Short mmCIF file of C-alpha atoms and ligand atoms in Angstrom, two decimals:
data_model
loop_
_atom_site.label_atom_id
_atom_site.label_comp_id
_atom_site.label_asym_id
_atom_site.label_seq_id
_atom_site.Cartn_x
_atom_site.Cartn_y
_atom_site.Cartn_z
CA UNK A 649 115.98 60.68 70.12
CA UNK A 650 118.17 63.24 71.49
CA UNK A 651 117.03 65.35 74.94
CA UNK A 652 116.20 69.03 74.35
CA UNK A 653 117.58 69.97 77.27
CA UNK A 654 116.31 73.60 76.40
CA UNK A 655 112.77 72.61 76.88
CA UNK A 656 113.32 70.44 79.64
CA UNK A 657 114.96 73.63 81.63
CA UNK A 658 112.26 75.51 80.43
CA UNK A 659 109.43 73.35 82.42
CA UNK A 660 111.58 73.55 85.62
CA UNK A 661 114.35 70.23 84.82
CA UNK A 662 117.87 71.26 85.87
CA UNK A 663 120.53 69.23 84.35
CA UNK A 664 122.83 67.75 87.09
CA UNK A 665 125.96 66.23 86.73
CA UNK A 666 125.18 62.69 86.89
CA UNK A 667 123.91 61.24 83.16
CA UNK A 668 120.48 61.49 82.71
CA UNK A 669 119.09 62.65 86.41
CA UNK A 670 117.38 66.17 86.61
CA UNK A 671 116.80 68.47 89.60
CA UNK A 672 112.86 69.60 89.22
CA UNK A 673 112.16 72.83 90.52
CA UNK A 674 108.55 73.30 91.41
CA UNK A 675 106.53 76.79 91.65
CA UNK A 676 106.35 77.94 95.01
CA UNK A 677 104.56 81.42 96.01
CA UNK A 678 105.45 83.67 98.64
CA UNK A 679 107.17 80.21 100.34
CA UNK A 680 103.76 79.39 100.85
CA UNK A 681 103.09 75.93 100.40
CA UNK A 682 99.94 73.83 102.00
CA UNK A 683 100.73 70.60 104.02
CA UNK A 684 98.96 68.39 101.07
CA UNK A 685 101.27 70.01 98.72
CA UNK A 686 104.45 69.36 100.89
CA UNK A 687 103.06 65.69 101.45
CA UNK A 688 102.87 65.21 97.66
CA UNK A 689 106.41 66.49 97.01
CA UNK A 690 107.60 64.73 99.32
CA UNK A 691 105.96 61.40 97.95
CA UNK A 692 107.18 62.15 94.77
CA UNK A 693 110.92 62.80 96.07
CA UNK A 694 110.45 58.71 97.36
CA UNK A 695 108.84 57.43 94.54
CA UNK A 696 110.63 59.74 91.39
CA UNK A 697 113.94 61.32 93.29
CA UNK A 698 116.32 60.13 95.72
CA UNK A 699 114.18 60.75 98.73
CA UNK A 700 115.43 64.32 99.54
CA UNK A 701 114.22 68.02 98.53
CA UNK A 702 116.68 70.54 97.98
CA UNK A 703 115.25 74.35 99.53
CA UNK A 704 116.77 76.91 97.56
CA UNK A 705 117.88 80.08 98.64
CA UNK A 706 114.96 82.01 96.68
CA UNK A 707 112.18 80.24 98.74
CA UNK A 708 111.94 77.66 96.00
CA UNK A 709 111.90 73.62 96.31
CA UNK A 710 113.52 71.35 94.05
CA UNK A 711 113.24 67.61 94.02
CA UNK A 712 116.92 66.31 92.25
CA UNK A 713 117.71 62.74 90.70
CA UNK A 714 114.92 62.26 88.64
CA UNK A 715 115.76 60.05 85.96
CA UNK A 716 114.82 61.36 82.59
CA UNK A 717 112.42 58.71 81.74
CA UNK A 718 110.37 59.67 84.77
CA UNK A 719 109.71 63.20 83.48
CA UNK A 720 106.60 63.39 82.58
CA UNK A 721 105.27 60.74 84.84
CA UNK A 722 106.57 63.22 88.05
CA UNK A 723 104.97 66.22 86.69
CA UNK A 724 101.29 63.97 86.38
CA UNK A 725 101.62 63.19 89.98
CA UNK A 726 102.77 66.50 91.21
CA UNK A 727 99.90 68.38 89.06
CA UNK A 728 97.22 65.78 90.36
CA UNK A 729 97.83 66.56 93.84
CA UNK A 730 97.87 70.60 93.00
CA UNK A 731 102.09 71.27 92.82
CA UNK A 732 102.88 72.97 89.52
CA UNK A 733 106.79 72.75 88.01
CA UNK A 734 108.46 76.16 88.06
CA UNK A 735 110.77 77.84 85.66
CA UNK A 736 114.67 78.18 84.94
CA UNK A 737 115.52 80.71 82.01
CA UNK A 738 114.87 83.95 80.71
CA UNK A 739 111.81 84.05 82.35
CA UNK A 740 110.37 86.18 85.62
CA UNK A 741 111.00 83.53 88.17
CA UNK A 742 109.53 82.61 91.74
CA UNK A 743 107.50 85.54 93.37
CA UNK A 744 109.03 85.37 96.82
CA UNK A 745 107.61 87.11 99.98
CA UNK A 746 108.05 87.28 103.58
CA UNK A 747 104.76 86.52 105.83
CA UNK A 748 103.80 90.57 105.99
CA UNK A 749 100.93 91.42 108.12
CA UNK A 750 98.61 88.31 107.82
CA UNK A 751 101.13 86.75 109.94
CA UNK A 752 103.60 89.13 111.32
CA UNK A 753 103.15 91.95 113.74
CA UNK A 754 105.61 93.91 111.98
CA UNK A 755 104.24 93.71 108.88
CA UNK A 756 102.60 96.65 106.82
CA UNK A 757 101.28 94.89 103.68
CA UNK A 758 99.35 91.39 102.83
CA UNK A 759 102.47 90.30 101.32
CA UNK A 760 100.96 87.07 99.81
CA UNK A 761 97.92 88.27 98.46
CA UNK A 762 100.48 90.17 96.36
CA UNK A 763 103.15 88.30 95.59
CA UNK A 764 99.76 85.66 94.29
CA UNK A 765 98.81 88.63 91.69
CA UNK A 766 102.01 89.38 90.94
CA UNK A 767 102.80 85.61 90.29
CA UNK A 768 99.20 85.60 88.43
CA UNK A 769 100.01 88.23 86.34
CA UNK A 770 103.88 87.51 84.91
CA UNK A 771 105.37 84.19 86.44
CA UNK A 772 106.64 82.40 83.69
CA UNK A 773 106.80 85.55 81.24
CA UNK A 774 109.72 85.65 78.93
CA UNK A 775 111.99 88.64 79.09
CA UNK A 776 115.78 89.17 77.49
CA UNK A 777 116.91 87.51 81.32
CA UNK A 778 115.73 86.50 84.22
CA UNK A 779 113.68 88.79 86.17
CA UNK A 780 112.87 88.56 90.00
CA UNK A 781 110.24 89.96 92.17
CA UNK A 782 110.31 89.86 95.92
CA UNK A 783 107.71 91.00 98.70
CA UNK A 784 108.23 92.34 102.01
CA UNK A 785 105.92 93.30 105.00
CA UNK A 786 107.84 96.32 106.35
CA UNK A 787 111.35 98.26 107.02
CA UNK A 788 112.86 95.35 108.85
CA UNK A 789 113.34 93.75 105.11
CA UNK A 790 113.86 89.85 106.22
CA UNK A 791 112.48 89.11 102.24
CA UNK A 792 115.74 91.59 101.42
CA UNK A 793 113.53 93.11 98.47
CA UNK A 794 116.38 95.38 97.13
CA UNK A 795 118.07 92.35 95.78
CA UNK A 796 115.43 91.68 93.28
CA UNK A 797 114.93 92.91 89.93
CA UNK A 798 111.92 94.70 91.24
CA UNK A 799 111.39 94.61 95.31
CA UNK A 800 108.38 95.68 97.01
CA UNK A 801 108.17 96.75 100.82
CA UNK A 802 105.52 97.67 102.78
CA UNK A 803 104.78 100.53 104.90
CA UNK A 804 102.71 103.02 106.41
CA UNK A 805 101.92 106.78 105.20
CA UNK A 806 101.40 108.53 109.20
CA UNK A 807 99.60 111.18 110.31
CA UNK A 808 98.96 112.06 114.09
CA UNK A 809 95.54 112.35 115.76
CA UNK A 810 95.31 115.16 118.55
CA UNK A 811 92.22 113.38 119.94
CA UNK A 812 93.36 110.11 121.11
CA UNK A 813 97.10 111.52 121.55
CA UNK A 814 98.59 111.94 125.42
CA UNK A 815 101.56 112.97 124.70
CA UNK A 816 103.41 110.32 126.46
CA UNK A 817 106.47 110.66 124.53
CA UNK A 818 106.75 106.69 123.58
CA UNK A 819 106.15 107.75 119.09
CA UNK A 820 109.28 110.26 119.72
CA UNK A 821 111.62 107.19 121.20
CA UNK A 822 110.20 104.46 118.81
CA UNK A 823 110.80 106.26 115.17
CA UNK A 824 114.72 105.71 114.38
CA UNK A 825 114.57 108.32 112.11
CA UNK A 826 114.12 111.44 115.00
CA UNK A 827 111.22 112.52 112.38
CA UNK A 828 108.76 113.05 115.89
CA UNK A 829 108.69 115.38 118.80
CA UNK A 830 106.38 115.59 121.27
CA UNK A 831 105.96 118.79 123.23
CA UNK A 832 103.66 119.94 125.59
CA UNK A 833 100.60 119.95 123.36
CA UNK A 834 101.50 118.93 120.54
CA UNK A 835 103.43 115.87 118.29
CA UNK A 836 105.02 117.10 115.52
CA UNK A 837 106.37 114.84 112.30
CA UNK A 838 109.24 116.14 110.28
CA UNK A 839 107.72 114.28 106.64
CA UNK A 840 111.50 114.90 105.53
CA UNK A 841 112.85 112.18 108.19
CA UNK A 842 110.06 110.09 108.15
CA UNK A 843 111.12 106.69 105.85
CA UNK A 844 107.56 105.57 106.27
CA UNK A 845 108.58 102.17 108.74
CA UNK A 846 105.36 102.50 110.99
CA UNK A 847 106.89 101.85 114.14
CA UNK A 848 105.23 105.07 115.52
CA UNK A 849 101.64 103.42 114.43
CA UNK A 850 102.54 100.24 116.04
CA UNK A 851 104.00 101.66 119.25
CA UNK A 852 101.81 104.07 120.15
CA UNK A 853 99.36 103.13 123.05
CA UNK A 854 96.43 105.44 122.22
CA UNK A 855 96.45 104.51 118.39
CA UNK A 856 96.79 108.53 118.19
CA UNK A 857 99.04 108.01 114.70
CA UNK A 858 96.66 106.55 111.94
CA UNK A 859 99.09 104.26 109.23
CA UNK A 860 97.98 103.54 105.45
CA UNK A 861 99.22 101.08 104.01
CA UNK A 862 101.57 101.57 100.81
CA UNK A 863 104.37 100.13 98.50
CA UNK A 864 107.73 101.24 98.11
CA UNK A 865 109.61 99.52 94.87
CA UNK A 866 113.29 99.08 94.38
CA UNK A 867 114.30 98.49 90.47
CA UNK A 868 117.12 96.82 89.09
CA UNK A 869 118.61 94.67 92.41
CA UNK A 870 121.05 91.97 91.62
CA UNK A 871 122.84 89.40 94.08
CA UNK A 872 124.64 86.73 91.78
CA UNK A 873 127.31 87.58 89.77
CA UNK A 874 127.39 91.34 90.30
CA UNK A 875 126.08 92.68 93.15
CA UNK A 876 123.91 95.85 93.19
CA UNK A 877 121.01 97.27 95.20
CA UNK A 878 117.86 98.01 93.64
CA UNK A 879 116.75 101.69 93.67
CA UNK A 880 113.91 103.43 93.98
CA UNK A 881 112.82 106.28 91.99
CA UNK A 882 109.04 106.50 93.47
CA UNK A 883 107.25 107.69 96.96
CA UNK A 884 105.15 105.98 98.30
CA UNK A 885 102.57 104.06 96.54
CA UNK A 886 99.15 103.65 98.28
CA UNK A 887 97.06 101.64 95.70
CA UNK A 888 98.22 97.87 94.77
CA UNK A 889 96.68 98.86 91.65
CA UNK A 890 99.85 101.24 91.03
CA UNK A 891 102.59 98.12 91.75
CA UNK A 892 101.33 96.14 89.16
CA UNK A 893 100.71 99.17 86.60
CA UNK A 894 104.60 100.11 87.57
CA UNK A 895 105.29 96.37 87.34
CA UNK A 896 103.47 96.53 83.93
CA UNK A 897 106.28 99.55 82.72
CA UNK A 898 109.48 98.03 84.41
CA UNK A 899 108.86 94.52 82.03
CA UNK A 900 108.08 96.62 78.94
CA UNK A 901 111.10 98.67 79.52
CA UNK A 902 113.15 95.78 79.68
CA UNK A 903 111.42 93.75 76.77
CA UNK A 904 111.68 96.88 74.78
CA UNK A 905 115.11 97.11 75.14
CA UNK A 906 117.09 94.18 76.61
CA UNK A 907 119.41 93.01 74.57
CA UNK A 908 118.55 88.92 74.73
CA UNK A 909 121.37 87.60 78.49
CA UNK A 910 121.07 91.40 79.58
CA UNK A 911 119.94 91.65 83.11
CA UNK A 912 117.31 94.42 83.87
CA UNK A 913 119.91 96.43 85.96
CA UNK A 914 122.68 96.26 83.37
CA UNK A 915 120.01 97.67 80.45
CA UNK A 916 118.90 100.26 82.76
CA UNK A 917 122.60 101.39 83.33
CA UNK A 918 122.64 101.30 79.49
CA UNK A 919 119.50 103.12 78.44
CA UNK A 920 119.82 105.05 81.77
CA UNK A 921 118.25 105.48 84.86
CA UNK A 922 116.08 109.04 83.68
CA UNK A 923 114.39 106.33 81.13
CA UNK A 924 113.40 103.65 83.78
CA UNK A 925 112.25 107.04 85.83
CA UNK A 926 110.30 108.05 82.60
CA UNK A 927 108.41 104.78 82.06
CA UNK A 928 107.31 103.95 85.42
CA UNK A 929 106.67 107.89 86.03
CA UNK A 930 109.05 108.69 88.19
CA UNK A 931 112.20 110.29 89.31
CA UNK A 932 115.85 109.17 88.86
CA UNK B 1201 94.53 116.58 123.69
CA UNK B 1202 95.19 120.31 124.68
CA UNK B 1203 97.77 119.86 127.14
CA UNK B 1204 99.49 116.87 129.15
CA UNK B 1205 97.38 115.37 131.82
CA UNK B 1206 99.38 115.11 134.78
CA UNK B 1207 100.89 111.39 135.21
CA UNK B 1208 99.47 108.66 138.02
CA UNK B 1209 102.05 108.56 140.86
CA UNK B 1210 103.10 104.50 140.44
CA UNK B 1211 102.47 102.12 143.15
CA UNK B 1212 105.88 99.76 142.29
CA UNK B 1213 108.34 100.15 141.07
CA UNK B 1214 110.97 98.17 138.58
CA UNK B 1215 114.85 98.62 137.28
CA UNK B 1216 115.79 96.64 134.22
CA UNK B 1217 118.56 98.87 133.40
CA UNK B 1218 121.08 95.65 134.21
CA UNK B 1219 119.14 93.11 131.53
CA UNK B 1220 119.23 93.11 128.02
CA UNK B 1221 116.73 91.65 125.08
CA UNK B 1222 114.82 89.53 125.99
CA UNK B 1223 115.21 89.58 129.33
CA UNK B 1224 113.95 93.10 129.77
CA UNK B 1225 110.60 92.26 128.34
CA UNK B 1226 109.99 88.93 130.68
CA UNK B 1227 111.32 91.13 133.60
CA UNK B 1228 108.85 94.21 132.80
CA UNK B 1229 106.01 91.36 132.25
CA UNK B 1230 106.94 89.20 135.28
CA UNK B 1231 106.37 92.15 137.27
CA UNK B 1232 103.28 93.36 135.87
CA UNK B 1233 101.88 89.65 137.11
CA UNK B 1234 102.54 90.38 140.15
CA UNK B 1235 100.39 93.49 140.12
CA UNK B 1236 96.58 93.91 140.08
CA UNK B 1237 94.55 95.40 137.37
CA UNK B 1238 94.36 98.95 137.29
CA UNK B 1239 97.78 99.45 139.15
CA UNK B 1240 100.52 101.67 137.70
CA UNK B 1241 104.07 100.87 138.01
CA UNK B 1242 107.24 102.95 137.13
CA UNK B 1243 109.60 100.91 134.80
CA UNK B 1244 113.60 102.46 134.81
CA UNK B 1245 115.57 100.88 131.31
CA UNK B 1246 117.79 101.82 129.21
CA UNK B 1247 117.83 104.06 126.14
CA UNK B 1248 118.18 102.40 122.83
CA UNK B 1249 116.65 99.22 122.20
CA UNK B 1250 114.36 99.22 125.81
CA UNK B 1251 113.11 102.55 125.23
CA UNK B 1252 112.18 102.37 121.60
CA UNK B 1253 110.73 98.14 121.92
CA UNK B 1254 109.25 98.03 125.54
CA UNK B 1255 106.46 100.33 125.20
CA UNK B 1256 105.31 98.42 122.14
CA UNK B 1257 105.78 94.80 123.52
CA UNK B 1258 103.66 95.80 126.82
CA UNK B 1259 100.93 97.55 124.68
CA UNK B 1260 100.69 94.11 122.45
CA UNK B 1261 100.28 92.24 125.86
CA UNK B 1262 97.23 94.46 126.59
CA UNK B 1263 98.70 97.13 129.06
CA UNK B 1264 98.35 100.78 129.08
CA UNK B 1265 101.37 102.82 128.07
CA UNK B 1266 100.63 105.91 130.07
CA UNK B 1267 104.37 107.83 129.50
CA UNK B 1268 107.87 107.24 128.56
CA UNK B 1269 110.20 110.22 130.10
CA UNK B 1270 113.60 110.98 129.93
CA UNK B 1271 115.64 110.68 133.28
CA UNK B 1272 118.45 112.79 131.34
CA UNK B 1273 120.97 110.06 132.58
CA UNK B 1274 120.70 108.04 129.72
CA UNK B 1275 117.72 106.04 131.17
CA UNK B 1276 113.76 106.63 131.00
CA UNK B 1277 111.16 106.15 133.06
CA UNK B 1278 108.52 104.07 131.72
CA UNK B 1279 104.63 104.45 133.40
CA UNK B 1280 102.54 101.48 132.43
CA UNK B 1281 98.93 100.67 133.98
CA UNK B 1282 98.21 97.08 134.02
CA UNK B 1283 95.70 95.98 131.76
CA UNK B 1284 92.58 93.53 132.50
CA UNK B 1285 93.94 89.77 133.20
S1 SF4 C 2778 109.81 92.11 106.69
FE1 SF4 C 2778 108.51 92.93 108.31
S2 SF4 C 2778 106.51 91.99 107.92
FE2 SF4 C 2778 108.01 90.77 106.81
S3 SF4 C 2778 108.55 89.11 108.22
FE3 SF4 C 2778 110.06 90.76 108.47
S4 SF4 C 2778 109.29 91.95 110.19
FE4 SF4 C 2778 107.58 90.72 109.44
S1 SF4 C 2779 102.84 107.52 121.23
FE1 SF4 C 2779 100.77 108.11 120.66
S2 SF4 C 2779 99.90 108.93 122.56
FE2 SF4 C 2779 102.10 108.85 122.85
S3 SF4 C 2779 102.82 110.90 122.24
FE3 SF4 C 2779 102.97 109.63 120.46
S4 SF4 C 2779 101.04 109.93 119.39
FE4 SF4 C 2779 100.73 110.68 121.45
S1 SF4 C 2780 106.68 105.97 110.11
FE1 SF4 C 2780 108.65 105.46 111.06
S2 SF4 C 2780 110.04 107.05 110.37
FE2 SF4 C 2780 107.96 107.80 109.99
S3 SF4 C 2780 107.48 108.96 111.81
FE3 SF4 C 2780 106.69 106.90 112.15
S4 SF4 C 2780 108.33 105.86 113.24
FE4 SF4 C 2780 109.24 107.69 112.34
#
């Protein structure tokens, strides 16, 4: 019998260079793993592998040196104790995310309940070329979302309160963006300046600047091979509803016209940018 | 607010314009330990990083930010009450 080494790389088995040993890659979300699943990989890197786990650098874990006729037998015992194999290919991968603000202090979004939906909703769907999504809580970026096919960061629409406000003068210092002056009755917020980073909200001591939550998405990101940031053509979005609707667009765009080892950016450069803007109803 | 309440004269005083992250924050918090609820001390740092950071990282640790003011010499003035141990 010869190996399909298509389907094996489809269900997550990376040919490596030795004969007949395979690097599994297993579905991780939001690098959120529990400490059963982490005991279970790492039982099955002892009993299947060579007793190592590779991390990659996309929040992923991959267990190399399994021999091929331990395939299926690794995937029974990860899937009994709740660990899933991932994808390679033309295929949205891993739905990465930083902690965001079930965790961090920083954070403006529940990054992991959305990176779960998102995951939910396309992980695994085939496209003309890979496709990436990545999550993060706020400004401070530390899931780099722009480098993703389509990023998502969190942050805060602001609007002052005169009640609770006493004008101590600690919003004006804390927004890097000089979008706030306080005068002698009044704070005032320049919405030109403002790149929506919430550091007033979380600074101020009287809680005199209310923050809702919202989305910003970058399209078309790449870090491999060519390099490009992803761009955004929309404000602020305030419903979660909206990312995945937008989401929705973006992978019909590129399914509709990718040409099959096109990356999203590269059609988008093709078709052009006023298209993407189009589809996901926004503005180049 | 109609118009700024005048500001509690402080009862200490602390420089930290000669330390630098992190060691501004565990000065500013070592010497709010030493102070009783309900006092007020006057905190001199730096502009940049101290003056945007501090007033946040004392507020998380349950004080009262009561004003951050410009010295005009490149340093501000930072009023914080302490908060209930
Ligand atoms: S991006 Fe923001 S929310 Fe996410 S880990 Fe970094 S600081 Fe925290
Ligand atoms: S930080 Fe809050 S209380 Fe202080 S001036 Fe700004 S809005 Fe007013
Ligand atoms: S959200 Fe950020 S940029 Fe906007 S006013 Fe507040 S601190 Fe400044």
């Amino acid at each position: 019998m010869t190996t399909d080494y298509k389907a094996l790389k489809d269900g997550g088995f990376m040919r490596q260079i030795q004969k007949d040993r395979f690097s599994l890659r297993l579905k991780v979300v939001g690098g959120h793993l529990s400490s059963g699943q982490l005991r279970a990989v790492s039982d099955a890197a002892d009993r299947f592998g060579s007793g190592h786990v590779h991390l990659t650098s996309r929040q992923g874990l991959e267990i190399p040196f399994i021999a091929l006729a331990d395939i299926e037998a690794v995937k029974e015992y990860l899937a009994q104790h709740g660990v899933e194999a991932g994808v390679c290919g033309p295929r949205v991968r891993t739905v990465t995310a930083c902690q965001g603000a079930g965790v961090c202090p920083s954070g403006c979004i529940d990054t992991m309940a959305l990176a779960r939906r998102i995951s939910e909703r396309y992980f695994g769907r085939v496209l003309p070329h890979k496709f990436k999504f990545g999550v993060t809580g706020c400004r401070n970026n530390c899931l780099k979302a722009e480098e993703n096919d389509l990023g998502v960061k969190g942050g805060y629409a602001v609007r002052w309160l005169s009640g609770p406000c006493s004008l101590c003068g600690v919003c004006a210092k804390a927004c890097r963006e000089g979008a706030i002056s306080v005068g002698e009755r009044e704070v005032s917020l320049d919405a030109r300046k403002c790149n929506h980073c919430g550091r007033c909200v979380k600074a101020c001591p009287t809680e005199a600047w209310e923050g809702q939550s919202g989305f910003l998405v970058s399209f078309g990101g790449l870090f491999g091979n060519r390099i490009a940031q992803g761009r955004g053509l929309l404000g602020l979005l305030t419903d979660a509803e909206d990312v995945l609707r937008i989401s929705d667009a973006a992978l019909d765009f590129f399914d509709r016209h990718g040409r099959p080892g096109e990356r999203f950016r590269t059609v988008v450069e093709r078709v052009g940018w006023e298209g993407l803007a189009e589809a996901v109803g926004g503005r180049p | 607010m109609s118009a700024k309440a005048p500001l509690p004269r402080p009862g200490a005083t602390l420089d930290i314009t000669d330390a630098v992250c992190p060691l501004t924050f565990v000065k500013a918090k070592v010497a709010l330990e030493d102070l009783e609820a309900g006092q007020v001390i006057s905190i001199r740092l730096n502009d940049g990083e101290p003056a945007q950071n501090l007033p946040r990282s004392l507020k998380d640790e349950g004080h009262a930010v009561l004003g951050l003011t410009d010295n005009g010499d490149g340093t501000f003035a930072l009023l914080v009450r302490k908060g209930p141990a």
